[in-house]
Coordinates of C-alpha atoms and ligand atoms in Angstrom, one line a residue:
M1 CA 0.0 0.0 0.0
N2 CA 1.1 3.5 -0.6
A3 CA 2.4 5.8 2.1
G4 CA -0.3 8.0 3.5
Q5 CA -3.1 5.5 2.8
S6 CA -4.7 3.5 5.4
V7 CA -8.2 2.0 5.8
G8 CA -8.4 3.6 9.2
G9 CA -9.7 7.0 10.2
T10 CA -13.3 7.4 9.2
G11 CA -12.9 4.6 6.8
G12 CA -13.7 1.4 8.7
G13 CA -11.5 -1.7 9.0
A14 CA -9.8 -3.8 6.4
G15 CA -11.5 -6.8 5.1
E16 CA -15.0 -5.8 6.2
H17 CA -16.7 -5.0 2.9
D18 CA -19.0 -7.5 1.3
F19 CA -19.3 -5.4 -1.9
V20 CA -16.4 -3.6 -3.5
V21 CA -16.4 -1.6 -6.7
V22 CA -13.0 -1.1 -8.4
A23 CA -12.9 1.7 -11.0
N24 CA -10.3 3.9 -12.5
R25 CA -12.0 7.0 -11.0
L26 CA -13.8 7.5 -7.7
P27 CA -17.4 8.8 -8.0
V28 CA -16.0 12.1 -6.6
D29 CA -13.2 14.3 -7.7
L30 CA -10.7 16.1 -5.5
V31 CA -11.0 19.8 -6.5
T32 CA -8.5 22.5 -5.5
A33 CA -10.1 26.0 -5.0
N34 CA -8.3 29.3 -5.8
D35 CA -7.2 29.7 -2.1
G36 CA -5.5 26.3 -2.2
S37 CA -8.1 24.4 -0.1
T38 CA -9.4 21.1 -1.4
E39 CA -12.9 19.7 -1.4
W40 CA -14.6 16.6 -2.9
K41 CA -17.0 17.2 -5.7
A42 CA -19.5 14.6 -6.9
S43 CA -18.9 13.5 -10.5
P44 CA -22.5 12.8 -11.6
G45 CA -22.6 9.9 -14.0
G46 CA -24.6 6.8 -14.9
L47 CA -22.2 4.4 -13.1
V48 CA -22.4 6.4 -9.9
S49 CA -26.1 6.6 -9.8
A50 CA -26.4 2.9 -10.7
L51 CA -24.0 1.7 -8.1
S52 CA -24.7 4.2 -5.2
P53 CA -27.9 2.5 -4.0
I54 CA -26.2 -0.9 -4.1
L55 CA -23.1 0.4 -2.3
E56 CA -25.3 1.9 0.4
A57 CA -27.5 -1.2 0.8
R58 CA -24.5 -3.5 1.0
Q59 CA -22.2 -1.2 3.0
G60 CA -20.0 -1.2 0.1
C61 CA -16.6 0.4 -0.8
W62 CA -15.5 2.1 -4.0
I63 CA -11.8 2.0 -4.8
G64 CA -10.6 4.6 -7.4
W65 CA -8.2 7.4 -8.3
P66 CA -9.3 10.8 -6.9
G67 CA -8.4 12.6 -10.2
V68 CA -5.3 14.5 -9.0
A69 CA -1.7 13.2 -9.4
D70 CA 0.2 12.4 -6.2
A71 CA -2.9 13.1 -4.0
A72 CA -3.1 10.7 -1.1
P73 CA -6.3 11.4 0.8
E74 CA -7.5 9.1 3.6
P75 CA -10.5 6.9 2.8
F76 CA -13.8 8.5 3.9
H77 CA -17.5 7.8 3.9
N78 CA -19.7 9.8 1.5
D79 CA -23.1 11.3 2.5
A80 CA -24.8 8.0 1.3
G81 CA -22.7 6.0 3.7
A82 CA -20.4 4.3 1.2
L83 CA -16.7 4.1 1.8
L84 CA -14.6 5.9 -0.8
Y85 CA -11.1 4.6 -1.0
P86 CA -8.6 6.7 -2.9
V87 CA -5.7 5.1 -4.8
T88 CA -2.7 7.3 -5.3
L89 CA -1.4 7.7 -8.9
S90 CA 1.9 9.6 -9.4
E91 CA 2.4 12.0 -12.3
Y92 CA 4.3 9.3 -14.0
D93 CA 1.5 6.8 -13.4
F94 CA -0.9 9.3 -14.9
T95 CA 1.3 9.7 -18.0
A96 CA 2.3 6.1 -18.6
F97 CA -0.7 4.1 -17.2
Y98 CA -3.6 6.5 -18.0
E99 CA -2.7 8.7 -20.9
G100 CA -0.2 6.1 -22.3
F101 CA -1.3 2.5 -22.1
S102 CA -5.0 3.0 -21.4
N103 CA -5.7 5.8 -23.8
A104 CA -3.0 5.7 -26.5
T105 CA -2.6 1.9 -26.7
L106 CA -5.9 0.2 -25.6
W107 CA -8.4 2.9 -26.5
P108 CA -7.5 3.1 -30.2
L109 CA -6.9 -0.7 -30.4
Y110 CA -10.3 -1.4 -28.9
H111 CA -12.0 1.2 -31.2
D112 CA -11.0 -0.6 -34.4
L113 CA -7.8 1.3 -35.0
I114 CA -9.5 4.6 -35.9
V115 CA -6.0 6.0 -35.1
P116 CA -2.9 3.8 -34.8
P117 CA -2.3 2.5 -31.3
T118 CA 1.2 3.2 -29.7
Y119 CA 3.0 0.3 -28.1
H120 CA 5.6 1.1 -25.4
R121 CA 7.0 -1.4 -23.0
E122 CA 7.4 1.2 -20.2
W123 CA 3.7 2.0 -20.5
W124 CA 2.8 -1.6 -20.2
A125 CA 5.0 -1.9 -17.1
A126 CA 3.1 1.1 -15.6
Y127 CA -0.2 -0.5 -16.5
R128 CA 0.8 -3.7 -14.7
D129 CA 2.0 -1.8 -11.7
V130 CA -1.1 0.3 -11.3
N131 CA -3.4 -2.7 -11.8
T132 CA -1.4 -4.5 -9.1
R133 CA -1.9 -1.6 -6.8
F134 CA -5.7 -1.5 -7.3
A135 CA -5.9 -5.3 -6.8
E136 CA -3.8 -5.1 -3.6
H137 CA -6.2 -2.5 -2.2
A138 CA -9.2 -4.6 -3.1
A139 CA -7.6 -7.6 -1.5
V140 CA -7.2 -5.7 1.8
I141 CA -10.7 -4.3 1.8
A142 CA -12.8 -7.2 0.7
A143 CA -14.5 -9.3 3.4
P144 CA -14.3 -13.1 3.2
G145 CA -16.4 -14.2 0.2
A146 CA -17.1 -10.6 -0.8
T147 CA -18.3 -9.5 -4.3
V148 CA -15.7 -7.3 -6.1
W149 CA -16.9 -5.6 -9.3
V150 CA -14.1 -4.3 -11.5
Q151 CA -14.9 -1.7 -14.2
D152 CA -13.4 -1.2 -17.6
Y153 CA -10.3 -1.3 -19.8
Q154 CA -7.9 0.5 -17.5
L155 CA -8.1 -2.4 -15.0
Q156 CA -8.2 -5.6 -17.1
L157 CA -5.4 -7.2 -15.0
V158 CA -7.1 -6.7 -11.7
P159 CA -9.3 -9.8 -11.8
G160 CA -6.3 -12.1 -12.4
I161 CA -4.1 -10.5 -9.7
L162 CA -6.9 -10.4 -7.2
R163 CA -7.8 -14.0 -7.8
Q164 CA -4.3 -15.0 -6.8
L165 CA -4.4 -12.8 -3.7
R166 CA -7.9 -13.7 -2.6
P167 CA -9.2 -16.9 -4.2
D168 CA -12.2 -16.7 -1.9
V169 CA -13.8 -13.6 -3.4
R170 CA -16.4 -13.4 -6.2
I171 CA -15.1 -11.3 -9.0
G172 CA -17.1 -9.6 -11.8
F173 CA -15.6 -7.5 -14.6
F174 CA -17.5 -5.2 -16.9
A175 CA -16.0 -3.7 -20.1
H176 CA -17.6 -0.3 -21.0
I177 CA -15.9 0.0 -24.3
P178 CA -15.9 -2.3 -27.3
F179 CA -13.9 -5.5 -27.3
P180 CA -12.2 -5.8 -30.7
H181 CA -12.3 -8.6 -33.3
P182 CA -9.5 -11.1 -32.6
D183 CA -7.7 -10.1 -35.8
I184 CA -7.3 -6.6 -34.3
F185 CA -6.7 -7.6 -30.7
R186 CA -3.9 -10.0 -31.8
Q187 CA -1.7 -6.9 -32.5
L188 CA -1.3 -6.2 -28.8
P189 CA 2.2 -7.4 -27.6
W190 CA 0.7 -8.2 -24.2
R191 CA -2.4 -10.0 -25.6
H192 CA -1.9 -13.2 -23.5
E193 CA -1.5 -11.2 -20.2
I194 CA -4.7 -9.2 -20.8
I195 CA -6.8 -12.3 -21.6
R196 CA -5.3 -14.1 -18.5
G197 CA -6.2 -11.0 -16.4
L198 CA -9.8 -11.0 -17.5
L199 CA -10.1 -14.8 -17.0
G200 CA -9.5 -14.2 -13.3
A201 CA -13.1 -13.0 -13.0
D202 CA -16.1 -15.3 -12.4
V203 CA -18.2 -13.3 -14.9
V204 CA -16.9 -11.1 -17.7
G205 CA -19.6 -8.8 -19.0
F206 CA -19.5 -6.8 -22.3
Q207 CA -21.9 -4.2 -23.8
L208 CA -22.7 -6.3 -26.9
V209 CA -23.0 -10.0 -27.7
S210 CA -20.5 -9.5 -30.5
D211 CA -17.9 -8.1 -28.0
A212 CA -18.5 -11.1 -25.7
N213 CA -18.0 -13.4 -28.7
H214 CA -14.7 -11.8 -29.7
F215 CA -13.4 -12.5 -26.2
I216 CA -14.7 -16.1 -26.3
Q217 CA -13.0 -16.6 -29.8
L218 CA -9.7 -15.4 -28.4
V219 CA -9.8 -17.8 -25.5
D220 CA -10.9 -20.7 -27.7
A221 CA -7.9 -19.9 -30.0
G222 CA -5.5 -20.4 -27.1
Y223 CA -4.9 -16.7 -26.1
G224 CA -4.3 -16.3 -22.4
A225 CA -3.1 -19.9 -21.9
A226 CA -3.7 -23.3 -23.5
G227 CA -6.2 -25.6 -21.9
H228 CA -9.3 -23.5 -21.6
T229 CA -12.5 -25.1 -22.9
V230 CA -15.6 -23.1 -24.1
T231 CA -19.0 -24.6 -23.6
G232 CA -22.5 -23.3 -24.3
G233 CA -21.6 -21.9 -27.7
T234 CA -21.9 -18.2 -28.4
A235 CA -22.6 -15.5 -25.8
S236 CA -26.2 -14.4 -24.9
L237 CA -27.8 -11.1 -24.0
R238 CA -28.4 -10.5 -20.2
E239 CA -27.9 -14.2 -19.3
I240 CA -24.9 -16.5 -19.0
T241 CA -25.0 -19.4 -21.4
A242 CA -21.4 -19.4 -22.6
R243 CA -18.9 -20.6 -20.1
I244 CA -15.1 -21.1 -20.1
T245 CA -13.5 -23.8 -18.0
T246 CA -10.0 -22.9 -17.0
P247 CA -7.2 -25.5 -16.8
D248 CA -7.6 -25.4 -12.9
S249 CA -11.3 -26.3 -13.4
R250 CA -12.8 -22.9 -12.5
E251 CA -15.7 -21.6 -14.6
V252 CA -15.9 -18.2 -16.1
G253 CA -19.3 -16.9 -17.4
V254 CA -19.4 -14.6 -20.4
A255 CA -22.4 -12.5 -21.5
A256 CA -23.5 -9.1 -22.8
F257 CA -25.1 -6.6 -20.4
P258 CA -25.9 -3.4 -22.3
I259 CA -25.5 -0.4 -20.0
S260 CA -28.1 2.3 -19.6
L261 CA -29.0 5.4 -17.6
D262 CA -30.9 6.5 -14.6
S263 CA -33.7 7.0 -17.2
G264 CA -36.4 8.1 -14.7
S265 CA -34.3 11.1 -13.5
Q266 CA -33.5 12.1 -17.1
A267 CA -37.2 12.0 -18.1
K268 CA -38.4 14.3 -15.3
R269 CA -39.2 17.9 -16.4
S270 CA -39.2 20.8 -14.0
A271 CA -41.7 23.7 -14.0
G272 CA -40.3 26.4 -16.1
D273 CA -38.4 24.1 -18.5
E274 CA -40.8 25.0 -21.4
H275 CA -40.0 28.7 -20.9
E276 CA -36.3 28.0 -20.8
I277 CA -36.4 25.9 -24.0
A278 CA -38.4 28.6 -25.8
R279 CA -35.7 31.2 -24.7
L280 CA -32.9 29.0 -25.9
R281 CA -34.7 28.6 -29.3
A282 CA -35.2 32.3 -29.5
D283 CA -31.5 32.8 -28.7
L284 CA -30.7 30.7 -31.8
G285 CA -33.0 32.9 -33.9
N286 CA -36.0 30.6 -33.8
P287 CA -34.8 28.2 -36.5
Q288 CA -37.2 25.5 -37.9
V289 CA -34.7 22.7 -37.1
V290 CA -32.2 22.5 -34.3
F291 CA -29.5 19.8 -34.7
L292 CA -27.6 18.8 -31.6
G293 CA -24.3 17.0 -31.0
V294 CA -23.1 16.2 -27.4
D295 CA -19.8 14.3 -26.9
R296 CA -16.6 14.1 -25.0
L297 CA -14.2 15.6 -27.5
D298 CA -12.9 12.3 -28.8
Y299 CA -11.8 11.2 -32.3
T300 CA -14.0 8.1 -32.0
K301 CA -17.2 10.2 -31.9
G302 CA -17.2 11.5 -35.5
I303 CA -17.8 15.1 -34.6
V304 CA -15.9 16.5 -37.6
E305 CA -17.8 14.3 -40.0
R306 CA -21.2 15.3 -38.8
L307 CA -20.3 19.0 -39.1
Q308 CA -19.0 18.4 -42.6
A309 CA -22.3 16.6 -43.5
F310 CA -24.1 19.7 -42.2
E311 CA -21.8 21.9 -44.3
E312 CA -22.4 19.9 -47.4
L313 CA -26.2 20.1 -46.9
L314 CA -26.0 23.9 -46.5
E315 CA -23.8 24.1 -49.6
A316 CA -26.3 21.9 -51.6
G317 CA -29.2 24.0 -50.5
A318 CA -30.9 21.1 -48.7
F319 CA -31.4 23.6 -45.8
A320 CA -31.4 27.4 -45.8
P321 CA -28.9 28.7 -43.3
S322 CA -31.7 30.9 -41.7
D323 CA -33.9 27.8 -41.1
V324 CA -31.4 25.6 -39.2
S325 CA -28.9 25.7 -36.3
F326 CA -26.3 23.1 -35.3
V327 CA -25.4 23.1 -31.6
Q328 CA -22.3 21.1 -30.7
L329 CA -21.4 20.7 -27.0
A330 CA -18.0 19.0 -26.5
T331 CA -16.5 18.2 -23.1
P332 CA -12.8 18.7 -22.9
S333 CA -11.1 15.3 -22.8
R334 CA -7.6 13.8 -22.6
E335 CA -6.2 17.1 -23.7
R336 CA -2.5 16.2 -23.5
I337 CA -2.8 13.3 -26.0
D338 CA -1.8 14.2 -29.5
H339 CA -4.7 12.8 -31.4
Y340 CA -7.1 14.6 -29.1
R341 CA -5.4 17.9 -29.7
R342 CA -5.5 17.4 -33.4
T343 CA -9.2 16.4 -33.3
R344 CA -10.0 19.5 -31.3
S345 CA -8.2 21.7 -33.8
V346 CA -9.9 20.2 -36.8
V347 CA -13.4 20.5 -35.1
E348 CA -12.7 24.2 -34.3
E349 CA -11.4 24.8 -37.8
T350 CA -14.5 23.2 -39.3
V351 CA -16.9 25.2 -37.0
G352 CA -15.1 28.4 -38.0
R353 CA -15.2 27.6 -41.7
I354 CA -18.9 26.7 -41.7
N355 CA -19.8 29.9 -39.8
G356 CA -17.6 31.9 -42.1
R357 CA -19.4 30.6 -45.1
F358 CA -23.0 30.5 -43.9
S359 CA -23.6 32.8 -40.9
T360 CA -25.0 36.2 -40.9
L361 CA -24.3 39.0 -38.4
G362 CA -25.5 37.8 -35.0
H363 CA -26.7 34.5 -36.3
P364 CA -24.0 31.8 -36.5
V365 CA -25.3 28.5 -38.0
V366 CA -23.1 26.4 -35.7
H367 CA -23.0 27.1 -32.0
Y368 CA -20.0 25.3 -30.5
Q369 CA -19.1 25.1 -26.8
H370 CA -15.9 23.4 -25.6
T371 CA -17.1 22.8 -22.1
S372 CA -19.0 20.5 -19.8
V373 CA -22.5 21.8 -18.9
P374 CA -24.6 21.0 -15.8
K375 CA -27.0 18.1 -16.0
H376 CA -30.1 20.2 -16.1
T377 CA -28.8 22.4 -18.8
L378 CA -27.9 19.4 -20.9
Q379 CA -31.5 18.1 -20.4
L380 CA -32.8 21.4 -21.7
Y381 CA -30.6 21.1 -24.8
Y382 CA -31.9 17.6 -25.4
Q383 CA -35.5 18.8 -25.1
L384 CA -34.8 21.7 -27.4
A385 CA -33.1 19.6 -30.2
D386 CA -35.3 18.5 -33.0
V387 CA -32.6 16.2 -34.4
M388 CA -29.9 14.6 -32.2
V389 CA -26.9 13.6 -34.3
V390 CA -24.8 10.8 -32.8
T391 CA -22.2 9.6 -35.3
P392 CA -19.3 7.6 -33.6
F393 CA -17.1 5.4 -35.7
K394 CA -17.1 3.0 -32.8
D395 CA -18.7 3.2 -29.4
G396 CA -19.2 0.7 -26.6
M397 CA -22.8 1.9 -26.0
N398 CA -23.2 5.8 -26.2
L399 CA -25.2 7.1 -23.4
V400 CA -25.9 10.4 -25.1
A401 CA -28.2 8.6 -27.6
K402 CA -30.2 7.1 -24.7
E403 CA -30.2 10.4 -22.7
Y404 CA -31.8 12.2 -25.7
V405 CA -34.5 9.5 -26.0
A406 CA -35.1 9.5 -22.3
C407 CA -35.8 13.3 -22.5
H408 CA -38.5 12.9 -25.2
D409 CA -41.3 11.2 -23.3
D410 CA -43.8 13.0 -25.6
G411 CA -42.4 11.3 -28.7
S412 CA -41.0 14.5 -30.1
G413 CA -37.7 14.7 -31.9
A414 CA -35.6 12.4 -34.0
L415 CA -32.4 10.5 -33.4
V416 CA -29.7 10.1 -36.1
L417 CA -27.5 7.2 -34.8
S418 CA -24.4 5.5 -36.1
E419 CA -24.7 1.8 -36.8
F420 CA -21.4 1.5 -35.0
A421 CA -22.6 2.7 -31.6
G422 CA -23.6 -0.1 -29.3
A423 CA -26.9 1.7 -28.7
A424 CA -27.9 1.0 -32.3
Q425 CA -28.6 -2.6 -31.3
E426 CA -31.4 -1.5 -29.0
L427 CA -32.5 1.8 -30.6
Q428 CA -33.4 0.3 -34.0
Q429 CA -36.1 2.9 -34.6
A430 CA -33.5 5.6 -34.8
V431 CA -32.5 6.9 -38.3
L432 CA -29.4 4.8 -38.6
C433 CA -26.3 5.9 -40.6
N434 CA -22.8 4.7 -41.6
P435 CA -20.4 7.4 -40.2
F436 CA -17.7 6.4 -42.7
D437 CA -20.1 7.4 -45.5
M438 CA -20.7 11.1 -45.8
E439 CA -23.7 10.6 -48.0
S440 CA -25.2 8.3 -45.4
I441 CA -24.9 10.9 -42.6
K442 CA -26.4 13.5 -44.9
T443 CA -29.3 11.3 -45.9
A444 CA -30.0 10.4 -42.3
M445 CA -30.0 14.1 -41.2
V446 CA -32.4 15.0 -44.1
T447 CA -34.6 12.0 -43.4
A448 CA -34.9 12.9 -39.7
A449 CA -35.6 16.6 -40.4
T450 CA -38.1 16.1 -43.1
G451 CA -39.6 13.1 -41.4
L452 CA -40.6 15.4 -38.4
R453 CA -42.4 17.7 -40.8
E454 CA -43.9 15.3 -43.2
H455 CA -44.6 12.2 -41.1
P456 CA -44.9 13.5 -37.6
E457 CA -47.1 10.5 -36.4
R458 CA -44.6 7.9 -37.7
M459 CA -41.7 9.7 -36.1
R460 CA -43.6 10.1 -32.8
E461 CA -44.3 6.3 -32.7
R462 CA -40.6 5.6 -33.3
M463 CA -39.5 7.9 -30.5
Q464 CA -42.0 6.6 -28.1
H465 CA -41.0 3.0 -28.8
M466 CA -37.4 3.9 -28.0
H467 CA -38.4 5.9 -25.0
E468 CA -40.3 3.0 -23.5
H469 CA -37.3 0.7 -24.0
V470 CA -34.8 3.1 -22.4
L471 CA -37.2 3.6 -19.4
E472 CA -37.7 -0.2 -19.0
Y473 CA -34.0 -1.1 -19.3
D474 CA -32.5 1.4 -17.0
V475 CA -29.1 1.4 -15.3
A476 CA -30.5 0.0 -12.0
R477 CA -31.7 -3.0 -14.0
W478 CA -28.3 -3.3 -15.7
A479 CA -26.5 -3.4 -12.4
Q480 CA -29.1 -5.8 -10.9
T481 CA -28.9 -8.2 -13.9
F482 CA -25.1 -8.3 -13.8
L483 CA -24.9 -8.8 -10.1
T484 CA -27.6 -11.5 -10.0
S485 CA -25.8 -13.3 -12.8
L486 CA -22.6 -13.1 -10.8
D487 CA -24.3 -14.3 -7.6
E488 CA -25.9 -17.2 -9.4
F489 CA -22.9 -18.2 -11.4
A490 CA -20.0 -17.9 -8.9
Ligands
ADQ1 P1 -18.1 7.8 -23.1 O1 -17.1 7.6 -24.2 O2 -17.7 9.0 -22.2 O3 -18.3 6.6 -22.2 P2 -21.0 8.2 -23.5 O4 -21.6 6.9 -23.2 O5 -21.7 9.0 -24.6 O6 -19.5 8.1 -23.9 O7 -21.1 9.1 -22.2 C1 -20.7 10.4 -22.2 C2 -21.3 11.1 -21.0 O8 -20.8 12.4 -20.8 C3 -22.9 11.3 -21.1 O9 -23.5 10.9 -19.9 C4 -23.1 12.7 -21.5 O10 -24.2 13.3 -21.0 C5 -21.9 13.4 -20.8 N1 -21.5 14.6 -21.6 C6 -20.9 14.6 -22.9 N2 -20.7 15.8 -23.2 C7 -21.1 16.6 -22.2 C8 -21.1 18.1 -22.0 N3 -20.6 18.9 -22.9 N4 -21.6 18.5 -20.8 C9 -22.0 17.6 -19.9 N5 -22.0 16.3 -20.0 C10 -21.6 15.8 -21.2 C11 -17.8 5.2 -22.2 C12 -17.9 4.4 -23.5 C13 -19.4 4.4 -23.9 C14 -20.3 3.9 -22.9 C15 -20.0 4.6 -21.5 C16 -20.8 3.9 -20.4 O11 -17.1 5.0 -24.5 O12 -19.5 3.7 -25.1 O13 -21.7 4.1 -23.2 O14 -18.7 4.5 -21.2 O15 -20.5 2.5 -20.3

């Protein structure tokens, strides 16, 4: 364990927790104010709202990085009574483990090589070290027979290391991002180690059945170690049918558990929202159609391409500039990594060019904000937007698409959605497009906008159908389904 960290203080004793979540980030961030004082700020997110009730009910513990290099705060209880257990990452860990191996090696590899992954042995060593640190903390905190739920691609070695340290605990792993086809995954110099790490879990969950099957195919082909047998055929949705038997006769269940959101809270409107939305629309110059994009600024999300599609539609006269607005909100993300900087610069150049060509004084056609907005503001934008444009080249799920649908309980609006977003498997009534094909994005944007005008009833039915699905399959159900499968399987 790192210096300065103990499970004492307000944190409770070691080995007491029956339910432990291990994630790269804590559900709160350590924020430093101008006067140098620090405070914890909740980071609202689907995972946090999904797991908080379970953490509370099970007196759980959440292990994660507090978001600041070299910070070593003591474990503490949050208002809901869960123990938050910070793991220290040094500046070097942040550079080599997080920015390097997690986000410049694994992220592009797992998103089908949209940009070339970088392979560095030092980054791999840092990834292994940091994963070992997380696993050691979990081993200290987990009670005998506890359930430990490990999250995402930054921590794929944790199940294997923890299994060795604590063979008594029940381990689940969930991958939030895609799991690539074996032909792509095989590039990774440390492919065996990663598969072995994941096989330390009792249940390995993915967003899509295809992701789960890629993993099964790799194990079946001998990656990880020889001697694993696969039974039950291909993976299933929300239930474990496919199993892997390890050489030491352990069973690992593999299935798809598509993640969702706290849909009920998204759908709720406050008094005064209508007025706010009308004001926003007036600020935009009361266009007939408001298009909206909301993303982390990431090259996987296809932001530039959707803006280019909009530009070509304006150029071709499909829309008059005075009739339409495109609002693009982009949260700053991974800003020190080269490809992210380049993507930001191309996005901003594209916004500038489109506005230079088609705006009039006081009425830009594209409204771009490089910032994170509060949850309620985001909901107002979702409600305002006539057409939501979600065009990732590859995405594990894409919660933005589901958030938009959750905010349209009246069936208004239309969703343009990439076939390559995991969400497209469930939201089949969206206007689907191929983000690699400019004509396909343009056609989808026109189909959505004209559909709202010419076939409002048909569009309403489609949106309502998707809305009901998102409300029924919410994030609480996702967590419950995963944990029930883990309880029954392990
Ligand atoms: P992300 O790649 O971050 O998540 P996504 O699922 O769309 O992608 O989640 C982004 C979240 O950030 C959404 O909740 C959205 O509301 C919020 N957000 C984006 N821009 C914002 C802005 N400007 N202001 C405020 N909030 C903003 C990864 C995977 C996804 C997977 C999720 C969950 O890449 O495929 O769906 O994890 O498993």
